Amino acid sequence: MPSVPEAFTPPPRVLLGPGPSQVAPSVLRALSLPTIGHLDPAFLGVLDQVRAMLREVVGTSNELTMPMSGTGSLGMETCIVNLVEPGDRVLVGINGVFGQRLAEVARRAGAEVVTAECTWGRALDVDSLARAAAGRSFKLLCIVHAETSTGALTPIAPFRELADRLGALLLVDAVTSLGGVPVDMDAVGADALYSGTQKCLSCPPGLSPVSFSPRAMQVVAQRKLPAQSWYVDLGLIAKYWGGERLYHHTAPINMIYALHEALRLALNEGLSLRYARHRQVSHALGVGLEALGLRLLVPASERLPPLMLVEIPAGVDDARVRRHLLERDNVEIGGGLGPLKGKAWRIGLMGESCTANSVSTVLAALRDALISEGHRAPDDPVAAAQAQLR
Amino acid sequence: MPSVPEAFTPPPRVLLGPGPSQVAPSVLRALSLPTIGHLDPAFLGVLDQVRAMLREVVGTSNELTMPMSGTGSLGMETCIVNLVEPGDRVLVGINGVFGQRLAEVARRAGAEVVTAECTWGRALDVDSLARAAAGRSFKLLCIVHAETSTGALTPIAPFRELADRLGALLLVDAVTSLGGVPVDMDAVGADALYSGTQKCLSCPPGLSPVSFSPRAMQVVAQRKLPAQSWYVDLGLIAKYWGGERLYHHTAPINMIYALHEALRLALNEGLSLRYARHRQVSHALGVGLEALGLRLLVPASERLPPLMLVEIPAGVDDARVRRHLLERDNVEIGGGLGPLKGKAWRIGLMGESCTANSVSTVLAALRDALISEGHRAPDDPVAAAQAQLR
């Protein structure tokens, strides 16, 4: 028999990539509380509190608001698979990898998918989507609120108007916005929304909050065929999370403890203060990066505070810089995805990672790495950034 | 704004139901280690060790052996959705709720499903399945190794022979057997297998180990259509877990820390000793329950050591007894599922929960609860049970 490995001890990383973000000590402690049963009345009480707190953060009164038992992409699949039946027409706005993924998931659910290709690194453009629709009606309009591959933030409200003109439900990807940027689901009129826990909520990855409006749930209830996935069938799952407490699958107990604590931290901080913190710290990072002579990919007015895309200067090696940061400074930042691979870095300031210290840490480490790449770097981008926060 | 709830403190339960089972302190500690990135080389090392240890426990050399990012039912869906294309013929042996679920998931994947209904509380009967096949060929033969709804254990090997006659791949549900009962995937010739972490591996719920034989992976590679689910598409996921380390979805980092530690505990105990422990402790529980005047649902030779079904005596109230156990003694046992609801209890002795102390605890508590129901109970079922362990 091969030998059994030693117990694992993670290196002391500073997580400043596109997620997971730094997890607060009290969330890690909650994660390690003794597991209890998924039908234990004490656990059902936790579920109810998680749902109530999620509604606060999402900005909704939707009864069906709960975390799915998987990571963010399972939330995406949950929304598509429950709302779409084979042959339904779906319009997807694409300005990055996650729009592409939405289109792919919808195709696999049998939808007739129409895509509107928008500029990567910019907000989605409502006129482009309207043109792509070409006067047809749609079952579903899908947009990405916060594009994790480019760092662009798209205002949701204009797409509600478009959805109305198309006769469509509006589905919103809020993976990288929830908890760091206002989502205001009910105010903007989204019908379905999914997110992840490992971004601005600063909970470890493993859960995907979703919320469905009563109108969306009516569509689910009136399906002609059952959802193609049993695991994410909301008609079945809602019976566990809702009144009947009917067993569907075993909930990931400890992950839900952690989400409970992460939501408590967010609400105790206060959502407005939390959003302001993300704006201010992110602004300071942008100033510092520009002081380093780097170009930001997204124009300031369309920039997603929790995640900033930086163009990699000519002659600088992407992988070598990120390895330098990780190995020498224990700092993780993200590489580019899709066409941005090797062309941009993704620096996340999400939830617990969104602090003045993170800004200093990443600017100092990046300056150092760039100098060792032969890049001309100014003396002190940190001072330029910190001046914004004092 | 509604007030923010207090931090949660779970009650000190003894978990003796059908899962989750008791989690070892070192697994809870591993769960609470600081989160690091899913592409961090340190984390990729953990993935490799988890895969190697899983292969040991599953008894396989299959390259594709890894935990899916969801609970056991997601593992079921992973196996079906990757192996089945619309119109494929699938044979499912049903002797409980999880066989029914397999059939349902296969139907939703577009399969032509043929079921063989076998007796609940007994092992699957290979002749019944052969008769249901009625000479036709099949893409896939599905069996449940350890039926969590009835506590029956079905030997796998005879179904390999049947699968060969049908020209089918053999899919095995090992949710409640893995880590508590030998599975020996390669020796018995299973092509695909899924399990859960919260049963005999005593890790919190949230991951579903799966393993695919090279022959099964060939079927996946030769699909005509992409899998209907993007989230569980093994062709895509294997690129992250395998050599290329290509991002698919964010792995549930901390849950994988916990599985790493749980697998370490299982292998350090030694698998043979671990299986013997489950047999011996379970036998003692059976003796004690019979000493209490209770009837066991499954004949001794077909009984699943980690999970015992006990018939609820006439005149005894199911819910009241379980509430008595939970509220007075902090002991969780399970109720019956499907047609066994209200008719049987499910007492689990899985992984960390499988100890002599658990046997004493549940027998003493159950005796007390039965007496308060007016059931005639002998003086000391605990002594009868413990005599088996000394």
Short mmCIF file of N, CA and C in Angstrom, two decimals, chain A residues 217-331:
data_model
loop_
_atom_site.label_atom_id
_atom_site.label_comp_id
_atom_site.label_asym_id
_atom_site.label_seq_id
_atom_site.Cartn_x
_atom_site.Cartn_y
_atom_site.Cartn_z
N MET A 217 -41.07 31.57 -10.54
CA MET A 217 -41.51 30.30 -9.95
C MET A 217 -42.78 29.79 -10.62
N GLN A 218 -43.59 30.73 -11.13
CA GLN A 218 -44.79 30.31 -11.87
C GLN A 218 -44.38 29.60 -13.16
N VAL A 219 -43.36 30.12 -13.81
CA VAL A 219 -42.85 29.46 -15.02
C VAL A 219 -42.34 28.06 -14.67
N VAL A 220 -41.64 27.95 -13.53
CA VAL A 220 -41.15 26.64 -13.09
C VAL A 220 -42.33 25.69 -12.85
N ALA A 221 -43.36 26.22 -12.19
CA ALA A 221 -44.51 25.38 -11.84
C ALA A 221 -45.28 24.93 -13.07
N GLN A 222 -45.23 25.73 -14.14
CA GLN A 222 -46.04 25.41 -15.32
C GLN A 222 -45.24 24.71 -16.41
N ARG A 223 -44.07 24.18 -16.07
CA ARG A 223 -43.27 23.46 -17.06
C ARG A 223 -44.07 22.33 -17.67
N LYS A 224 -43.79 22.07 -18.95
CA LYS A 224 -44.41 20.92 -19.60
C LYS A 224 -43.64 19.65 -19.24
N LEU A 225 -42.31 19.76 -19.22
CA LEU A 225 -41.44 18.62 -18.90
C LEU A 225 -40.74 18.88 -17.56
N PRO A 226 -40.38 17.82 -16.82
CA PRO A 226 -39.57 18.06 -15.62
C PRO A 226 -38.21 18.65 -16.02
N ALA A 227 -37.59 19.38 -15.11
CA ALA A 227 -36.24 19.90 -15.36
C ALA A 227 -35.32 18.73 -15.69
N GLN A 228 -34.35 18.96 -16.59
CA GLN A 228 -33.51 17.83 -17.01
C GLN A 228 -32.60 17.36 -15.87
N SER A 229 -32.38 18.21 -14.88
CA SER A 229 -31.55 17.81 -13.74
C SER A 229 -32.43 17.60 -12.52
N TRP A 230 -32.26 16.44 -11.89
CA TRP A 230 -32.97 16.15 -10.65
C TRP A 230 -32.33 16.93 -9.51
N TYR A 231 -31.00 17.01 -9.52
CA TYR A 231 -30.26 17.61 -8.40
C TYR A 231 -30.64 19.07 -8.19
N VAL A 232 -30.92 19.80 -9.27
CA VAL A 232 -31.22 21.23 -9.13
C VAL A 232 -32.69 21.54 -9.40
N ASP A 233 -33.55 20.54 -9.39
CA ASP A 233 -34.98 20.75 -9.66
C ASP A 233 -35.59 21.56 -8.51
N LEU A 234 -35.89 22.82 -8.77
CA LEU A 234 -36.36 23.70 -7.69
C LEU A 234 -37.71 23.28 -7.14
N GLY A 235 -38.52 22.67 -7.97
CA GLY A 235 -39.81 22.19 -7.49
C GLY A 235 -39.62 21.19 -6.35
N LEU A 236 -38.59 20.35 -6.47
CA LEU A 236 -38.30 19.36 -5.42
C LEU A 236 -37.56 19.99 -4.24
N ILE A 237 -36.55 20.80 -4.55
CA ILE A 237 -35.70 21.35 -3.49
C ILE A 237 -36.48 22.29 -2.58
N ALA A 238 -37.40 23.04 -3.18
CA ALA A 238 -38.15 24.02 -2.39
C ALA A 238 -38.96 23.33 -1.29
N LYS A 239 -39.28 22.04 -1.50
CA LYS A 239 -40.03 21.32 -0.46
C LYS A 239 -39.17 21.04 0.77
N TYR A 240 -37.84 21.02 0.59
CA TYR A 240 -36.96 20.87 1.76
C TYR A 240 -36.75 22.21 2.45
N TRP A 241 -36.38 23.22 1.63
CA TRP A 241 -36.10 24.53 2.20
C TRP A 241 -37.37 25.20 2.69
N GLY A 242 -38.49 24.87 2.09
CA GLY A 242 -39.75 25.50 2.46
C GLY A 242 -40.44 24.76 3.60
N GLY A 243 -41.73 24.87 3.65
CA GLY A 243 -42.50 24.40 4.79
C GLY A 243 -42.46 22.91 5.05
N GLU A 244 -42.43 22.10 3.98
CA GLU A 244 -42.64 20.67 4.21
C GLU A 244 -41.43 19.95 4.77
N ARG A 245 -40.22 20.51 4.56
CA ARG A 245 -38.99 19.91 5.08
C ARG A 245 -38.80 18.50 4.55
N LEU A 246 -39.20 18.28 3.31
CA LEU A 246 -39.12 16.96 2.71
C LEU A 246 -37.69 16.73 2.25
N TYR A 247 -37.12 15.60 2.62
CA TYR A 247 -35.75 15.26 2.23
C TYR A 247 -35.59 15.27 0.71
N HIS A 248 -34.60 16.00 0.21
CA HIS A 248 -34.26 15.93 -1.20
C HIS A 248 -32.85 15.39 -1.30
N HIS A 249 -31.86 16.19 -0.94
CA HIS A 249 -30.50 15.68 -0.82
C HIS A 249 -29.95 16.21 0.49
N THR A 250 -28.86 15.61 0.97
CA THR A 250 -28.28 16.04 2.24
C THR A 250 -27.60 17.39 2.06
N ALA A 251 -28.11 18.39 2.76
CA ALA A 251 -27.54 19.74 2.62
C ALA A 251 -26.10 19.74 3.12
N PRO A 252 -25.24 20.58 2.53
CA PRO A 252 -23.85 20.67 3.00
C PRO A 252 -23.78 21.48 4.30
N ILE A 253 -24.05 20.79 5.40
CA ILE A 253 -24.28 21.40 6.72
C ILE A 253 -23.22 22.45 7.09
N ASN A 254 -21.96 22.04 7.11
CA ASN A 254 -20.93 22.95 7.62
C ASN A 254 -20.74 24.16 6.71
N MET A 255 -20.89 23.97 5.41
CA MET A 255 -20.81 25.12 4.50
C MET A 255 -21.93 26.11 4.81
N ILE A 256 -23.08 25.59 5.21
CA ILE A 256 -24.19 26.50 5.53
C ILE A 256 -23.95 27.21 6.86
N TYR A 257 -23.29 26.54 7.81
CA TYR A 257 -22.84 27.27 9.02
C TYR A 257 -21.97 28.46 8.61
N ALA A 258 -21.05 28.20 7.68
CA ALA A 258 -20.10 29.25 7.28
C ALA A 258 -20.82 30.40 6.59
N LEU A 259 -21.77 30.06 5.72
CA LEU A 259 -22.51 31.12 5.04
C LEU A 259 -23.33 31.94 6.03
N HIS A 260 -23.90 31.26 7.03
CA HIS A 260 -24.64 31.94 8.09
C HIS A 260 -23.75 33.01 8.74
N GLU A 261 -22.53 32.62 9.07
CA GLU A 261 -21.63 33.57 9.73
C GLU A 261 -21.18 34.68 8.77
N ALA A 262 -20.91 34.31 7.51
CA ALA A 262 -20.47 35.33 6.54
C ALA A 262 -21.58 36.36 6.30
N LEU A 263 -22.81 35.91 6.25
CA LEU A 263 -23.93 36.84 6.07
C LEU A 263 -24.11 37.73 7.30
N ARG A 264 -23.92 37.14 8.46
CA ARG A 264 -23.98 37.93 9.70
C ARG A 264 -22.95 39.06 9.67
N LEU A 265 -21.73 38.72 9.25
CA LEU A 265 -20.67 39.73 9.19
C LEU A 265 -21.05 40.84 8.21
N ALA A 266 -21.59 40.46 7.06
CA ALA A 266 -21.96 41.47 6.06
C ALA A 266 -23.04 42.39 6.59
N LEU A 267 -24.06 41.81 7.23
CA LEU A 267 -25.17 42.64 7.72
C LEU A 267 -24.75 43.46 8.93
N ASN A 268 -23.88 42.90 9.76
CA ASN A 268 -23.41 43.68 10.91
C ASN A 268 -22.54 44.85 10.47
N GLU A 269 -21.78 44.67 9.40
CA GLU A 269 -21.02 45.80 8.87
C GLU A 269 -21.98 46.86 8.35
N GLY A 270 -23.07 46.42 7.76
CA GLY A 270 -24.02 47.33 7.11
C GLY A 270 -23.75 47.34 5.62
N LEU A 271 -24.78 47.06 4.82
CA LEU A 271 -24.54 46.90 3.39
C LEU A 271 -24.03 48.18 2.73
N SER A 272 -24.57 49.33 3.11
CA SER A 272 -24.13 50.58 2.47
C SER A 272 -22.67 50.85 2.77
N LEU A 273 -22.28 50.63 4.03
CA LEU A 273 -20.88 50.84 4.39
C LEU A 273 -19.99 49.85 3.65
N ARG A 274 -20.49 48.63 3.51
CA ARG A 274 -19.71 47.60 2.82
C ARG A 274 -19.50 47.98 1.34
N TYR A 275 -20.53 48.47 0.71
CA TYR A 275 -20.39 48.86 -0.70
C TYR A 275 -19.43 50.06 -0.82
N ALA A 276 -19.56 51.00 0.13
CA ALA A 276 -18.67 52.17 0.11
C ALA A 276 -17.21 51.73 0.29
N ARG A 277 -17.00 50.79 1.19
CA ARG A 277 -15.63 50.27 1.40
C ARG A 277 -15.09 49.71 0.09
N HIS A 278 -15.88 48.92 -0.61
CA HIS A 278 -15.40 48.35 -1.88
C HIS A 278 -15.07 49.46 -2.89
N ARG A 279 -15.92 50.49 -2.96
CA ARG A 279 -15.67 51.58 -3.90
C ARG A 279 -14.38 52.32 -3.57
N GLN A 280 -14.23 52.65 -2.28
CA GLN A 280 -13.08 53.49 -1.89
C GLN A 280 -11.76 52.73 -2.02
N VAL A 281 -11.73 51.52 -1.52
CA VAL A 281 -10.48 50.75 -1.56
C VAL A 281 -10.10 50.44 -3.00
N SER A 282 -11.10 50.14 -3.80
CA SER A 282 -10.84 49.82 -5.19
C SER A 282 -10.33 51.06 -5.94
N HIS A 283 -10.92 52.20 -5.63
CA HIS A 283 -10.45 53.44 -6.26
C HIS A 283 -8.97 53.67 -5.93
N ALA A 284 -8.62 53.45 -4.67
CA ALA A 284 -7.22 53.63 -4.26
C ALA A 284 -6.31 52.67 -5.02
N LEU A 285 -6.74 51.44 -5.19
CA LEU A 285 -5.93 50.47 -5.94
C LEU A 285 -5.72 50.95 -7.37
N GLY A 286 -6.79 51.46 -7.97
CA GLY A 286 -6.68 51.95 -9.34
C GLY A 286 -5.66 53.08 -9.46
N VAL A 287 -5.70 54.00 -8.49
CA VAL A 287 -4.74 55.11 -8.48
C VAL A 287 -3.32 54.56 -8.37
N GLY A 288 -3.13 53.60 -7.49
CA GLY A 288 -1.81 53.01 -7.29
C GLY A 288 -1.32 52.28 -8.53
N LEU A 289 -2.20 51.54 -9.17
CA LEU A 289 -1.80 50.79 -10.37
C LEU A 289 -1.40 51.75 -11.49
N GLU A 290 -2.18 52.83 -11.61
CA GLU A 290 -1.84 53.82 -12.64
C GLU A 290 -0.52 54.52 -12.29
N ALA A 291 -0.29 54.73 -10.99
CA ALA A 291 0.98 55.32 -10.56
C ALA A 291 2.14 54.39 -10.91
N LEU A 292 1.86 53.10 -10.96
CA LEU A 292 2.88 52.11 -11.36
C LEU A 292 3.08 52.11 -12.88
N GLY A 293 2.30 52.91 -13.57
CA GLY A 293 2.44 52.97 -15.03
C GLY A 293 1.65 51.88 -15.73
N LEU A 294 0.68 51.31 -15.02
CA LEU A 294 -0.12 50.24 -15.64
C LEU A 294 -1.45 50.79 -16.15
N ARG A 295 -2.00 50.12 -17.17
CA ARG A 295 -3.27 50.54 -17.74
C ARG A 295 -4.39 49.63 -17.23
N LEU A 296 -5.49 50.24 -16.83
CA LEU A 296 -6.65 49.46 -16.41
C LEU A 296 -7.51 49.17 -17.62
N LEU A 297 -8.04 47.96 -17.67
CA LEU A 297 -8.76 47.52 -18.87
C LEU A 297 -10.11 48.21 -19.05
N VAL A 298 -10.80 48.43 -17.93
CA VAL A 298 -12.19 48.89 -17.98
C VAL A 298 -12.24 50.39 -17.69
N PRO A 299 -12.99 51.18 -18.47
CA PRO A 299 -13.14 52.61 -18.17
C PRO A 299 -13.74 52.81 -16.78
N ALA A 300 -13.32 53.88 -16.11
CA ALA A 300 -13.67 54.08 -14.70
C ALA A 300 -15.17 53.95 -14.44
N SER A 301 -16.01 54.46 -15.33
CA SER A 301 -17.44 54.48 -15.06
C SER A 301 -18.08 53.10 -15.16
N GLU A 302 -17.38 52.14 -15.76
CA GLU A 302 -17.96 50.79 -15.92
C GLU A 302 -17.18 49.74 -15.13
N ARG A 303 -16.34 50.23 -14.22
CA ARG A 303 -15.44 49.35 -13.48
C ARG A 303 -16.15 48.70 -12.31
N LEU A 304 -15.88 47.42 -12.12
CA LEU A 304 -16.43 46.64 -11.01
C LEU A 304 -15.51 46.80 -9.81
N PRO A 305 -15.96 47.48 -8.74
CA PRO A 305 -15.01 47.72 -7.64
C PRO A 305 -14.32 46.46 -7.11
N PRO A 306 -14.99 45.34 -6.92
CA PRO A 306 -14.29 44.22 -6.29
C PRO A 306 -13.25 43.54 -7.17
N LEU A 307 -13.19 43.84 -8.46
CA LEU A 307 -12.27 43.08 -9.32
C LEU A 307 -11.74 43.98 -10.43
N MET A 308 -10.42 44.20 -10.41
CA MET A 308 -9.83 45.14 -11.36
C MET A 308 -8.94 44.41 -12.35
N LEU A 309 -9.15 44.69 -13.63
CA LEU A 309 -8.31 44.09 -14.68
C LEU A 309 -7.21 45.07 -15.06
N VAL A 310 -5.99 44.58 -15.07
CA VAL A 310 -4.80 45.37 -15.38
C VAL A 310 -4.15 44.78 -16.60
N GLU A 311 -3.85 45.60 -17.57
CA GLU A 311 -3.16 45.07 -18.76
C GLU A 311 -1.71 44.75 -18.41
N ILE A 312 -1.22 43.63 -18.92
CA ILE A 312 0.16 43.23 -18.67
C ILE A 312 1.04 43.99 -19.67
N PRO A 313 2.04 44.76 -19.17
CA PRO A 313 2.85 45.57 -20.10
C PRO A 313 3.64 44.67 -21.06
N ALA A 314 3.93 45.20 -22.22
CA ALA A 314 4.73 44.46 -23.20
C ALA A 314 6.07 44.07 -22.58
N GLY A 315 6.52 42.88 -22.88
CA GLY A 315 7.83 42.43 -22.39
C GLY A 315 7.80 41.85 -20.98
N VAL A 316 6.63 41.86 -20.35
CA VAL A 316 6.52 41.30 -18.99
C VAL A 316 5.87 39.93 -19.08
N ASP A 317 6.44 38.94 -18.41
CA ASP A 317 5.94 37.57 -18.48
C ASP A 317 4.87 37.32 -17.42
N ASP A 318 3.68 37.04 -17.88
CA ASP A 318 2.51 36.84 -17.01
C ASP A 318 2.79 35.81 -15.92
N ALA A 319 3.11 34.59 -16.34
CA ALA A 319 3.24 33.49 -15.38
C ALA A 319 4.37 33.76 -14.39
N ARG A 320 5.47 34.34 -14.91
CA ARG A 320 6.63 34.57 -14.03
C ARG A 320 6.29 35.59 -12.96
N VAL A 321 5.56 36.65 -13.32
CA VAL A 321 5.18 37.66 -12.33
C VAL A 321 4.25 37.06 -11.28
N ARG A 322 3.28 36.30 -11.72
CA ARG A 322 2.35 35.73 -10.74
C ARG A 322 3.05 34.73 -9.82
N ARG A 323 4.02 33.98 -10.39
CA ARG A 323 4.78 33.06 -9.55
C ARG A 323 5.63 33.83 -8.54
N HIS A 324 6.23 34.92 -9.00
CA HIS A 324 7.02 35.80 -8.11
C HIS A 324 6.15 36.26 -6.94
N LEU A 325 4.96 36.76 -7.25
CA LEU A 325 4.06 37.24 -6.20
C LEU A 325 3.70 36.12 -5.22
N LEU A 326 3.38 34.96 -5.78
CA LEU A 326 2.91 33.86 -4.94
C LEU A 326 4.06 33.30 -4.09
N GLU A 327 5.20 33.07 -4.72
CA GLU A 327 6.27 32.38 -4.00
C GLU A 327 7.02 33.31 -3.06
N ARG A 328 7.23 34.56 -3.50
CA ARG A 328 8.04 35.45 -2.68
C ARG A 328 7.19 36.19 -1.66
N ASP A 329 5.98 36.56 -2.05
CA ASP A 329 5.17 37.42 -1.18
C ASP A 329 3.90 36.75 -0.67
N ASN A 330 3.66 35.51 -1.09
CA ASN A 330 2.43 34.82 -0.69
C ASN A 330 1.17 35.57 -1.14
N VAL A 331 1.30 36.32 -2.22
CA VAL A 331 0.16 37.08 -2.73
C VAL A 331 -0.39 36.39 -3.98
#
